[in-house]
Short mmCIF file of C-alpha atoms in Angstrom, two decimals:
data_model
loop_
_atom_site.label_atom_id
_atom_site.label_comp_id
_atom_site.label_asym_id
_atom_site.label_seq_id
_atom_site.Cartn_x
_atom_site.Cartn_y
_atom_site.Cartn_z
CA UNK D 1 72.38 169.46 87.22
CA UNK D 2 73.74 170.02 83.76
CA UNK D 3 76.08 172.54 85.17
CA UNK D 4 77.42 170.23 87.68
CA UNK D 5 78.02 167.90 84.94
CA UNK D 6 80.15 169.67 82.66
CA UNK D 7 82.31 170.73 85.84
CA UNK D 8 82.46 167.07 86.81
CA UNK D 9 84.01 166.37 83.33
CA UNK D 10 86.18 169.43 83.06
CA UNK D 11 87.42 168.16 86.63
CA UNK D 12 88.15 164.37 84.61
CA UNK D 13 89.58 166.50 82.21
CA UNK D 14 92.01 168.12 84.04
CA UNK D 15 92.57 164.79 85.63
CA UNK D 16 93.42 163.23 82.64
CA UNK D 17 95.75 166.17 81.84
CA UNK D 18 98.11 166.05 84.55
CA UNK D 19 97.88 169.55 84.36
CA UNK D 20 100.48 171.57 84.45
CA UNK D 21 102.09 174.77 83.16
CA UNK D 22 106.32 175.04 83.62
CA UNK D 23 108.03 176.93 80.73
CA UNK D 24 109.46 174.60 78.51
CA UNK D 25 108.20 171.04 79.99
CA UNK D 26 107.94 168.28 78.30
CA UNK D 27 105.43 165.33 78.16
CA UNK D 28 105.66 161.85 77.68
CA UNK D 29 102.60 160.36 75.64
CA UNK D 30 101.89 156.90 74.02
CA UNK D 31 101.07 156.19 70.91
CA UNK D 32 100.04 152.71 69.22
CA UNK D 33 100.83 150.90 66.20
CA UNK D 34 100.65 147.73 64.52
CA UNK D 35 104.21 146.11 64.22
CA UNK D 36 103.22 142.15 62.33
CA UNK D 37 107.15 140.92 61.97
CA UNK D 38 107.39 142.19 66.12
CA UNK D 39 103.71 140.20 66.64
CA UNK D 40 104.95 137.14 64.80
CA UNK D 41 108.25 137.29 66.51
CA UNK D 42 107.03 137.60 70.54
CA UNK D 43 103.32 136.62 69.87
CA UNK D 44 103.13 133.90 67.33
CA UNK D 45 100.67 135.32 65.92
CA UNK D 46 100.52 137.86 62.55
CA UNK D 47 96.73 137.15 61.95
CA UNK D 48 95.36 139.24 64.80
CA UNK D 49 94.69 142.68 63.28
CA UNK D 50 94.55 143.89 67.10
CA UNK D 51 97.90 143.21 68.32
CA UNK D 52 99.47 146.83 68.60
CA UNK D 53 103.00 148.02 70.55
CA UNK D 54 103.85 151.33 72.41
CA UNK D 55 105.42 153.97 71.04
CA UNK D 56 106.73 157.13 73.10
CA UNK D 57 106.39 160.80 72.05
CA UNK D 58 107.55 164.00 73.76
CA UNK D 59 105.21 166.65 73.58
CA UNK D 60 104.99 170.53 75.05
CA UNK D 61 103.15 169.53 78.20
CA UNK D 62 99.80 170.31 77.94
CA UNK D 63 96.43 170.26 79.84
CA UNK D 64 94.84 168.61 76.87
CA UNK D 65 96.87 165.45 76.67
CA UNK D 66 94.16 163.89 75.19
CA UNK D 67 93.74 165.91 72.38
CA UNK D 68 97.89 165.87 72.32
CA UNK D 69 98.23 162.26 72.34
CA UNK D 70 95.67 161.46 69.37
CA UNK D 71 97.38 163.88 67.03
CA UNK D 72 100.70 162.44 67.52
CA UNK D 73 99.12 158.87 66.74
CA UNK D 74 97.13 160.48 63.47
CA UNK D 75 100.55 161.54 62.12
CA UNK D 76 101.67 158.05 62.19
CA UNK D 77 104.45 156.10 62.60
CA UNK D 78 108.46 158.50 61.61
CA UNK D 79 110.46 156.89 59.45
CA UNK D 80 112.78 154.85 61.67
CA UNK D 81 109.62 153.36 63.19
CA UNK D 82 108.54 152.46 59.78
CA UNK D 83 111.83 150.82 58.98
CA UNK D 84 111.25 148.91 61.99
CA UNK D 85 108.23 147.21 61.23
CA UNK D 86 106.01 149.62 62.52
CA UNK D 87 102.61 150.15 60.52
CA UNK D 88 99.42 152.59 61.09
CA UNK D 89 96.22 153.78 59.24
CA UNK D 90 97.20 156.76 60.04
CA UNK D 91 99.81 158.92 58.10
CA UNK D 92 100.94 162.30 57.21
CA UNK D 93 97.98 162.29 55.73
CA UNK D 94 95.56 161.88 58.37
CA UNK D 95 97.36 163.99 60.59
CA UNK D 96 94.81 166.88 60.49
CA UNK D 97 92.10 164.13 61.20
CA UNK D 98 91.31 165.35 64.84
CA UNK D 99 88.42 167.65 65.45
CA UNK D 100 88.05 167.46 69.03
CA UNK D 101 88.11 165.40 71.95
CA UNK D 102 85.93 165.03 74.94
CA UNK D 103 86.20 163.57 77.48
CA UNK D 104 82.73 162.95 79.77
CA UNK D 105 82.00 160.19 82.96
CA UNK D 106 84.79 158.12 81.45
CA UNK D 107 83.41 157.91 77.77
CA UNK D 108 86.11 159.81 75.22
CA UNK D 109 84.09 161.62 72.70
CA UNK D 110 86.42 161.60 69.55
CA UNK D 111 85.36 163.73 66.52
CA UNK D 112 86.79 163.85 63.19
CA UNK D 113 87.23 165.89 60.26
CA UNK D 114 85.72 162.98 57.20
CA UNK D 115 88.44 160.15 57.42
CA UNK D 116 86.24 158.26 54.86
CA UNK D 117 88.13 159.27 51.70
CA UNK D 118 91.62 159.29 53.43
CA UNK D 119 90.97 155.69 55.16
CA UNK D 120 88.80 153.15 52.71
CA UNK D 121 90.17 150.12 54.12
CA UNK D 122 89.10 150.91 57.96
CA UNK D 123 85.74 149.62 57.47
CA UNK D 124 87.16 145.64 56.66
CA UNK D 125 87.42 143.74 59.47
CA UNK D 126 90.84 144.00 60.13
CA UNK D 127 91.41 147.69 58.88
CA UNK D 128 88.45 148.29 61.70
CA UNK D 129 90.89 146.05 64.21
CA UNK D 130 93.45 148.06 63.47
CA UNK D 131 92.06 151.70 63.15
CA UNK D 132 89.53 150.71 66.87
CA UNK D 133 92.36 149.44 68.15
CA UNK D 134 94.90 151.88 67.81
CA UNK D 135 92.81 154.95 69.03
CA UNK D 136 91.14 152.97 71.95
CA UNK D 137 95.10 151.70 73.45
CA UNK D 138 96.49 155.48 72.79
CA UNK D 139 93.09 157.03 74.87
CA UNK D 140 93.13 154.04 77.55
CA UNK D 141 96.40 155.33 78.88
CA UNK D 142 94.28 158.02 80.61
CA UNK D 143 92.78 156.49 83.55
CA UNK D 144 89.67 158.83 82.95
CA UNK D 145 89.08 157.19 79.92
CA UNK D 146 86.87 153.87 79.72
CA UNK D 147 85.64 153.77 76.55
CA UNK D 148 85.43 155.62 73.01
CA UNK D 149 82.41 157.34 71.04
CA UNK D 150 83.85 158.32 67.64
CA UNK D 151 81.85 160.91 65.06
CA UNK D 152 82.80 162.38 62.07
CA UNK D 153 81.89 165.80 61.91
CA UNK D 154 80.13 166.14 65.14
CA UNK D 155 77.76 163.36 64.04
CA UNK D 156 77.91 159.99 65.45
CA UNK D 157 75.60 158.48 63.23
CA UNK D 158 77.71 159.11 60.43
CA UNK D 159 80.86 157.37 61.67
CA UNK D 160 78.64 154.24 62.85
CA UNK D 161 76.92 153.75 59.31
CA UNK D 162 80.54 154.03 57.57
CA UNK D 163 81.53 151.18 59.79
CA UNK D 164 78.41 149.03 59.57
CA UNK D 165 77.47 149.33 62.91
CA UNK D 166 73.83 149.89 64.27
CA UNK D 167 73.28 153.43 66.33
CA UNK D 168 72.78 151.18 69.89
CA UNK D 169 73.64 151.54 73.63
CA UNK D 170 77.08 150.71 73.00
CA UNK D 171 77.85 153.87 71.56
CA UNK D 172 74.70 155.63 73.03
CA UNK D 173 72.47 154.72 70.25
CA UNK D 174 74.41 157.95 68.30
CA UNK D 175 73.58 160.70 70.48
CA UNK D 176 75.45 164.14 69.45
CA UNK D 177 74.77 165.81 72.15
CA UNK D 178 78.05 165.55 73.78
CA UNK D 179 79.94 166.90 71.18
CA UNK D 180 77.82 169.87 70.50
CA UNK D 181 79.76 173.46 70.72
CA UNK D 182 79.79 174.67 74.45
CA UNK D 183 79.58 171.41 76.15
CA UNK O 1 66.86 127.41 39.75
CA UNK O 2 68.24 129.84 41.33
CA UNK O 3 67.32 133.74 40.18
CA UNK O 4 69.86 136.04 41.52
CA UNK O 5 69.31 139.88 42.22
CA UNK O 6 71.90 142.96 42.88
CA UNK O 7 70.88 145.19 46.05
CA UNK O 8 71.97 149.17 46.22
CA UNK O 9 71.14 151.23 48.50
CA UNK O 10 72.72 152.15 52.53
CA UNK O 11 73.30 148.70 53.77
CA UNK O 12 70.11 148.61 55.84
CA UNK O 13 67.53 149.50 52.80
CA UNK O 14 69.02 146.67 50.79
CA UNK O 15 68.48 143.93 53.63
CA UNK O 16 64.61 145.50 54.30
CA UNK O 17 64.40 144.82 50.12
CA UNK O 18 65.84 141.37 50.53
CA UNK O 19 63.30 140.42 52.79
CA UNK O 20 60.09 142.03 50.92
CA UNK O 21 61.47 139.72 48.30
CA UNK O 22 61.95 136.35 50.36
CA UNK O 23 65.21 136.23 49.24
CA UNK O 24 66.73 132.75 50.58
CA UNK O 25 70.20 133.62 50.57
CA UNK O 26 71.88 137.40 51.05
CA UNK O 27 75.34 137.87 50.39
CA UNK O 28 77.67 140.78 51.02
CA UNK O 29 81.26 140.85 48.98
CA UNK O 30 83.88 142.91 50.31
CA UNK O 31 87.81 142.11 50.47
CA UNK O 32 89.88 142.33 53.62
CA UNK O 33 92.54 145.45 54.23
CA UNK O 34 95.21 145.68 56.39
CA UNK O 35 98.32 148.09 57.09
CA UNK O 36 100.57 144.84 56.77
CA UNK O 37 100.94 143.78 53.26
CA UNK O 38 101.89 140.15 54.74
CA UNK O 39 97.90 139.74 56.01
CA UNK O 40 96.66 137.26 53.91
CA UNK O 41 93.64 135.22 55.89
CA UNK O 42 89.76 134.06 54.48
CA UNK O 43 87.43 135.28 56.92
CA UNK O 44 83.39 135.69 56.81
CA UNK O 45 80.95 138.15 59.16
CA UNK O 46 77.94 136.68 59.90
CA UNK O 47 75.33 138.75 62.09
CA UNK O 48 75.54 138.97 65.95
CA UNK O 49 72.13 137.15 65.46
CA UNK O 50 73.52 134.67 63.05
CA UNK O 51 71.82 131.15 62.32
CA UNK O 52 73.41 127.77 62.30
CA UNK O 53 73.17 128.04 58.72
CA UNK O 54 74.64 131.54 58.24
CA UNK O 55 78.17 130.78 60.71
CA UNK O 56 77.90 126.90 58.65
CA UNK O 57 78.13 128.71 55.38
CA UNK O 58 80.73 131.08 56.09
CA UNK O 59 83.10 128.57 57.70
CA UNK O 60 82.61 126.22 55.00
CA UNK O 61 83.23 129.25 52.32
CA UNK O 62 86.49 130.62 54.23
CA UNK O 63 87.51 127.28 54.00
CA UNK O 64 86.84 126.28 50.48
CA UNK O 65 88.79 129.65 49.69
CA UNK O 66 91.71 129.44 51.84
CA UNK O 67 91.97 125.83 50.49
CA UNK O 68 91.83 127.20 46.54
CA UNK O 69 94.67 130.07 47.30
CA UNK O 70 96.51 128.51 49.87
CA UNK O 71 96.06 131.03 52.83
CA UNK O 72 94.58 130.39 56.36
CA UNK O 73 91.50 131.17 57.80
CA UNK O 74 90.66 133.71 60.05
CA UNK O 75 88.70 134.86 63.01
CA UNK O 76 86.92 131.93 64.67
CA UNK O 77 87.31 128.98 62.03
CA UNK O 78 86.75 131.28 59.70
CA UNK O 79 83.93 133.57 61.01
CA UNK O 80 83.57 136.76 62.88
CA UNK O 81 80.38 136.76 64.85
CA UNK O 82 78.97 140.47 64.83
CA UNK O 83 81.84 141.63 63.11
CA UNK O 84 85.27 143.27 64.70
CA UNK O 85 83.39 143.97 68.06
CA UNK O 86 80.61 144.87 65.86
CA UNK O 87 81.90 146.90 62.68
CA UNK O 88 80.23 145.05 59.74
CA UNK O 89 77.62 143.50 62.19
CA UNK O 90 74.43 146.43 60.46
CA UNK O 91 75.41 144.99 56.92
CA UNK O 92 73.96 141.57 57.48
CA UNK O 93 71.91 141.31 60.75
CA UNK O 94 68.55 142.77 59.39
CA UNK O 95 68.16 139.93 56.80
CA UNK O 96 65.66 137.72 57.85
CA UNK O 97 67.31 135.05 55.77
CA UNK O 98 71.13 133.33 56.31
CA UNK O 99 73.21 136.27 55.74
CA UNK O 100 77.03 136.29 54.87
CA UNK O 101 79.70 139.24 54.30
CA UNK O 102 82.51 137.82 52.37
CA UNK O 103 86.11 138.79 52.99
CA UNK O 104 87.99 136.21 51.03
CA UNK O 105 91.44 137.61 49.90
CA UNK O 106 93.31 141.15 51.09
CA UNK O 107 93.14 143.52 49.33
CA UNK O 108 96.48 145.06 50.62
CA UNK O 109 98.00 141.92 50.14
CA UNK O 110 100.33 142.21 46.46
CA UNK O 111 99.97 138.69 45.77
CA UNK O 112 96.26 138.07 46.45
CA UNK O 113 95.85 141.73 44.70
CA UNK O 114 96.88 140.13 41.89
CA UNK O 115 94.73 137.24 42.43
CA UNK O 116 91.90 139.71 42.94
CA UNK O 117 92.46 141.48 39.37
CA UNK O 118 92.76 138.57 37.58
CA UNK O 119 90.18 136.76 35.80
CA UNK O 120 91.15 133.01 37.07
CA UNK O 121 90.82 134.55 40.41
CA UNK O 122 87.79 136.33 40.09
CA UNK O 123 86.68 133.29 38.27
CA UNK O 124 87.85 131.10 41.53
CA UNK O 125 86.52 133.11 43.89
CA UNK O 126 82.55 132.88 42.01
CA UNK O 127 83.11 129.02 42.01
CA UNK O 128 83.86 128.89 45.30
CA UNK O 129 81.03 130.98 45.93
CA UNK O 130 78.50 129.36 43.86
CA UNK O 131 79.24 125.63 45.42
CA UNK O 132 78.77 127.12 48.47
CA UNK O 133 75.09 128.53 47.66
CA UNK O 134 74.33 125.15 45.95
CA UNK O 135 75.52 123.01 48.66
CA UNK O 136 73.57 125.38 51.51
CA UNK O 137 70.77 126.28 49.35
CA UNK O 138 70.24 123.56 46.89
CA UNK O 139 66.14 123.99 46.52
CA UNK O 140 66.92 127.14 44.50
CA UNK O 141 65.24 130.35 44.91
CA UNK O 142 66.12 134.22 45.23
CA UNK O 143 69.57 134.60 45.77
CA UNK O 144 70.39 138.57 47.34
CA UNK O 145 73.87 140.11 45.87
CA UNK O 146 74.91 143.29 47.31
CA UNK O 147 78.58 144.84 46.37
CA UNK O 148 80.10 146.07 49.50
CA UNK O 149 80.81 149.69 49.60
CA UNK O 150 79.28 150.56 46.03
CA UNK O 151 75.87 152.12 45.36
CA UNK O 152 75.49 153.70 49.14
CA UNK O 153 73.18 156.17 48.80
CA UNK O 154 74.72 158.27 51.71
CA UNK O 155 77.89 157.61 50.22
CA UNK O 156 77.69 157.55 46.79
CA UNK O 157 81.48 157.69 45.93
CA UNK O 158 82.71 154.81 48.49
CA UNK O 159 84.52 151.87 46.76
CA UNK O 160 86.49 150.70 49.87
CA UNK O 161 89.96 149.74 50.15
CA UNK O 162 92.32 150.19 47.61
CA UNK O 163 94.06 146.91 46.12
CA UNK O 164 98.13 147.22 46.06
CA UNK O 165 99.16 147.76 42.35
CA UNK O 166 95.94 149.47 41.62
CA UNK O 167 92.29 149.31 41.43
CA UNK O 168 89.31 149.69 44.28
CA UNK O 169 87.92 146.90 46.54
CA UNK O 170 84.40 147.33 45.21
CA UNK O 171 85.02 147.09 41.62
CA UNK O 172 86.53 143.81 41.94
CA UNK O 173 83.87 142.30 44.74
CA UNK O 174 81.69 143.39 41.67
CA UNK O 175 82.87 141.18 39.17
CA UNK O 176 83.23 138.10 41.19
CA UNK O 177 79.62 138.49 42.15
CA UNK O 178 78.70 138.89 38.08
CA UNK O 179 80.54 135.97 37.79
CA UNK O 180 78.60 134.36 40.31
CA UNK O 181 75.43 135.04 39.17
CA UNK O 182 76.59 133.99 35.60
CA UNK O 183 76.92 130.13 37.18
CA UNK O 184 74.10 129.87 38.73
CA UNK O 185 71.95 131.14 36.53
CA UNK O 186 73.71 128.64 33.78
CA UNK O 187 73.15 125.79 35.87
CA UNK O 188 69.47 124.27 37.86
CA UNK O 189 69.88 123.76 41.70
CA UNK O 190 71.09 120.09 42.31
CA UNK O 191 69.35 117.66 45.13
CA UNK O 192 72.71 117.43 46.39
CA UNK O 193 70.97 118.03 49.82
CA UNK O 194 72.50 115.81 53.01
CA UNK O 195 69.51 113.86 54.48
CA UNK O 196 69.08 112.19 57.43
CA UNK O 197 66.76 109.31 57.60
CA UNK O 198 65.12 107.04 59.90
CA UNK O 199 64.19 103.45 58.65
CA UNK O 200 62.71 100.34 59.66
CA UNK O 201 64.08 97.54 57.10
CA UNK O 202 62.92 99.39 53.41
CA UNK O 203 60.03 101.20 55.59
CA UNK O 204 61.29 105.10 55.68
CA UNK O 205 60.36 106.36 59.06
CA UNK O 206 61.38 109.55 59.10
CA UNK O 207 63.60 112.36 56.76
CA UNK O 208 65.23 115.84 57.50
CA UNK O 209 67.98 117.44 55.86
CA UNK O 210 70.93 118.24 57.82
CA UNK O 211 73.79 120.74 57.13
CA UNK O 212 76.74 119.50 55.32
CA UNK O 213 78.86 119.76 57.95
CA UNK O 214 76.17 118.88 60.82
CA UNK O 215 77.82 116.30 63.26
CA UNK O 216 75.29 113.56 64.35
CA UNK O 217 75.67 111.92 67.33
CA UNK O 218 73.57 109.05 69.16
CA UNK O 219 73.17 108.93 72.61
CA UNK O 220 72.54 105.50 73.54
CA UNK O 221 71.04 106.23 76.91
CA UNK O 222 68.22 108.64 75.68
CA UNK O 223 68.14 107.07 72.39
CA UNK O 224 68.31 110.20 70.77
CA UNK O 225 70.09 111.36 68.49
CA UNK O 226 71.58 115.08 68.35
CA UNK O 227 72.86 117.56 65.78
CA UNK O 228 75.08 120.37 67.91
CA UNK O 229 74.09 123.89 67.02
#
């Protein structure tokens, strides 16, 4: 059973991959980002901490698009975007912030090298808008993904406490085993 | 009289002390962060399990604040049930008394950074925050402080977001609440309590207090008359 499992999610995987392996291919991935001068211009709105637009990177194609498309978004936004409005938690800074990703019956199982230090203002309401928001849009893209199960350092728990959120069934009351080695 | 007392500890541990203490009143101070310095909003999460009182008291306290600096409020008239789909929702909902976590001004904001470092603003901000325990709690009793981010035992260096132009989220949410406890303990609870009464002539029939902001309204046909939740 457990076998047939992990082949069912490598088979998602690949799904999710559009896999493929020409010499010198490219991929198309999107990223998101806050942008509040583009939300107050075609939303009305500025106030709404989960408003976020698509951005487009190229990237070697890859079987782990995933994986690809979270560590373009952890870099951030380049400069031009910047001068255009564009805004992120994530930076130059965080761009080293992805462990692993996997991906399992729909759920995305995100885990992260300790953002707590580099990110203090994720856990407010609207740093937690914006830092949810951002990863959830850029993973969504990938019909095989549903929903998202962060950790920091292989332990759910500890990402759940940092954001004041109770270990429960929406994030599988914390359980690590899907982001133990081998699985 | 009110007797106020600062919580440490993970988030839960203080809120499990709060209760073996009957506090009547727990309150959580952070400040707000965002990646766009413009965000500027008052906004309050109360628990997914939230009273009346608790979402009554945070709307009134968002809007007392956005009315004293001149900024909006957020969220739903100034609330966030359960938190950002349920980020901040563990720091109050194991209280077994109205609960509030307080995110009045922005941290990342330069103007209301400013407001946060001064003294008048701190000073504001503990006024605000006083009336509001008065007017929700006036019998008095154990108020429940807790400084958002500081004195985590799991994470012992957190202070939260950092203010533009310098200094830590938790520091500041600090002070206010010192100041806060400095005005209440200078001053007795006042029966400033909103009562509803029934009479017959100068015979009093019937009393209950009501929230502040309760709406009453009669309905002729049952003769009854109802507060909304």
């Amino acid at each position: 059973m457990k076998l047939r499992c992990c082949a069912f999610a490598f088979t998602l995987a690949l799904a999710a991959a559009g896999a493929s392996h020409a010499a010198g291919a490219t991929t198309t991935l999107r990223v998101y980002f806050n942008n509040a001068p583009l939300a107050a211009n075609e939303l009305r709105t500025e106030a709404d901490c989960a408003i976020v637009f698509e951005r487009q990177r190229q990237v070697p194609k890859t079987e782990g698009v995933a994986a690809a498309a979270l560590r373009q978004l952890f870099a951030g936004p380049t400069e031009d975007e910047t001068a255009g409005g564009y805004r992120s938690p994530f930076s130059a800074a965080t761009a080293g912030l992805l462990r692993r990703v996997v991906i399992e019956h729909g759920t995305a199982y995100v885990d992260l090298n300790d953002p707590r230090a580099l990110l203090p203002g994720a856990t407010s309401s609207c740093g937690a808008a914006e830092f949810h928001t951002a990863i959830e849009r850029t993973l969504r893209q990938f019909p095989t993904v549903r929903r998202v199960i962060l950790a920091i350092d292989g332990e759910p728990r500890r990402f759940y406490e940092w954001m004041g959120q109770d270990c429960d069934e929406t994030n599988d009351h914390c359980d690590a085993a899907p982001l133990r080695p081998g699985r | 009289m009110y007797q106020v007392k600062f919580y440490k500890g993970d988030y839960f541990e203080r809120q499990q002390a709060a209760n073996a203490d009957k506090a009547v009143a727990y309150v959580e101070h952070h400040f707000n962060s965002s990646t766009s310095p413009s965000a500027g909003y008052s906004v309050v999460v109360v628990g997914s399990n939230a009273s009346s009182t608790s979402r009554n008291w945070g709307r009134w306290y968002a809007k007392a604040v956005a009315e004293q600096f001149g900024t909006q409020v957020g969220g739903d008239a100034g609330i966030l049930v359960g938190g950002w789909e349920g980020r901040g929702d563990g720091n109050v909902k194991h209280t077994r008394m109205p609960a509030v976590l307080l995110e009045p001004l922005f941290a990342s904001n330069p103007q209301q950074a400013d407001a946060i470092r001064s003294d008048a603003g701190q000073a504001a901000l503990a006024r605000v925050l006083a009336e509001s325990l008065r007017r929700f709690f006036p019998d008095g009793g154990l108020i429940a402080f807790s400084v958002g981010h500081k004195y985590k035992t799991s994470s012992p260096n957190d202070r939260g977001a950092a203010l533009a132009g310098g200094g830590t989220e938790a520091d500041y949410a600090e002070k206010v609440l010192q100041k806060a406890a400095q005005l209440l303990a200078d001053e007795p609870a006042q029966a400033t309590r909103r009562m509803l009464r029934v009479m017959r002539g100068e015979q009093l029939l019937f009393e209950t207090a009501v929230d502040e902001d309760a709406v009453l309204s009669w309905s002729s046909e049952r003769n009854l008359l109802f507060i909304p939740e």
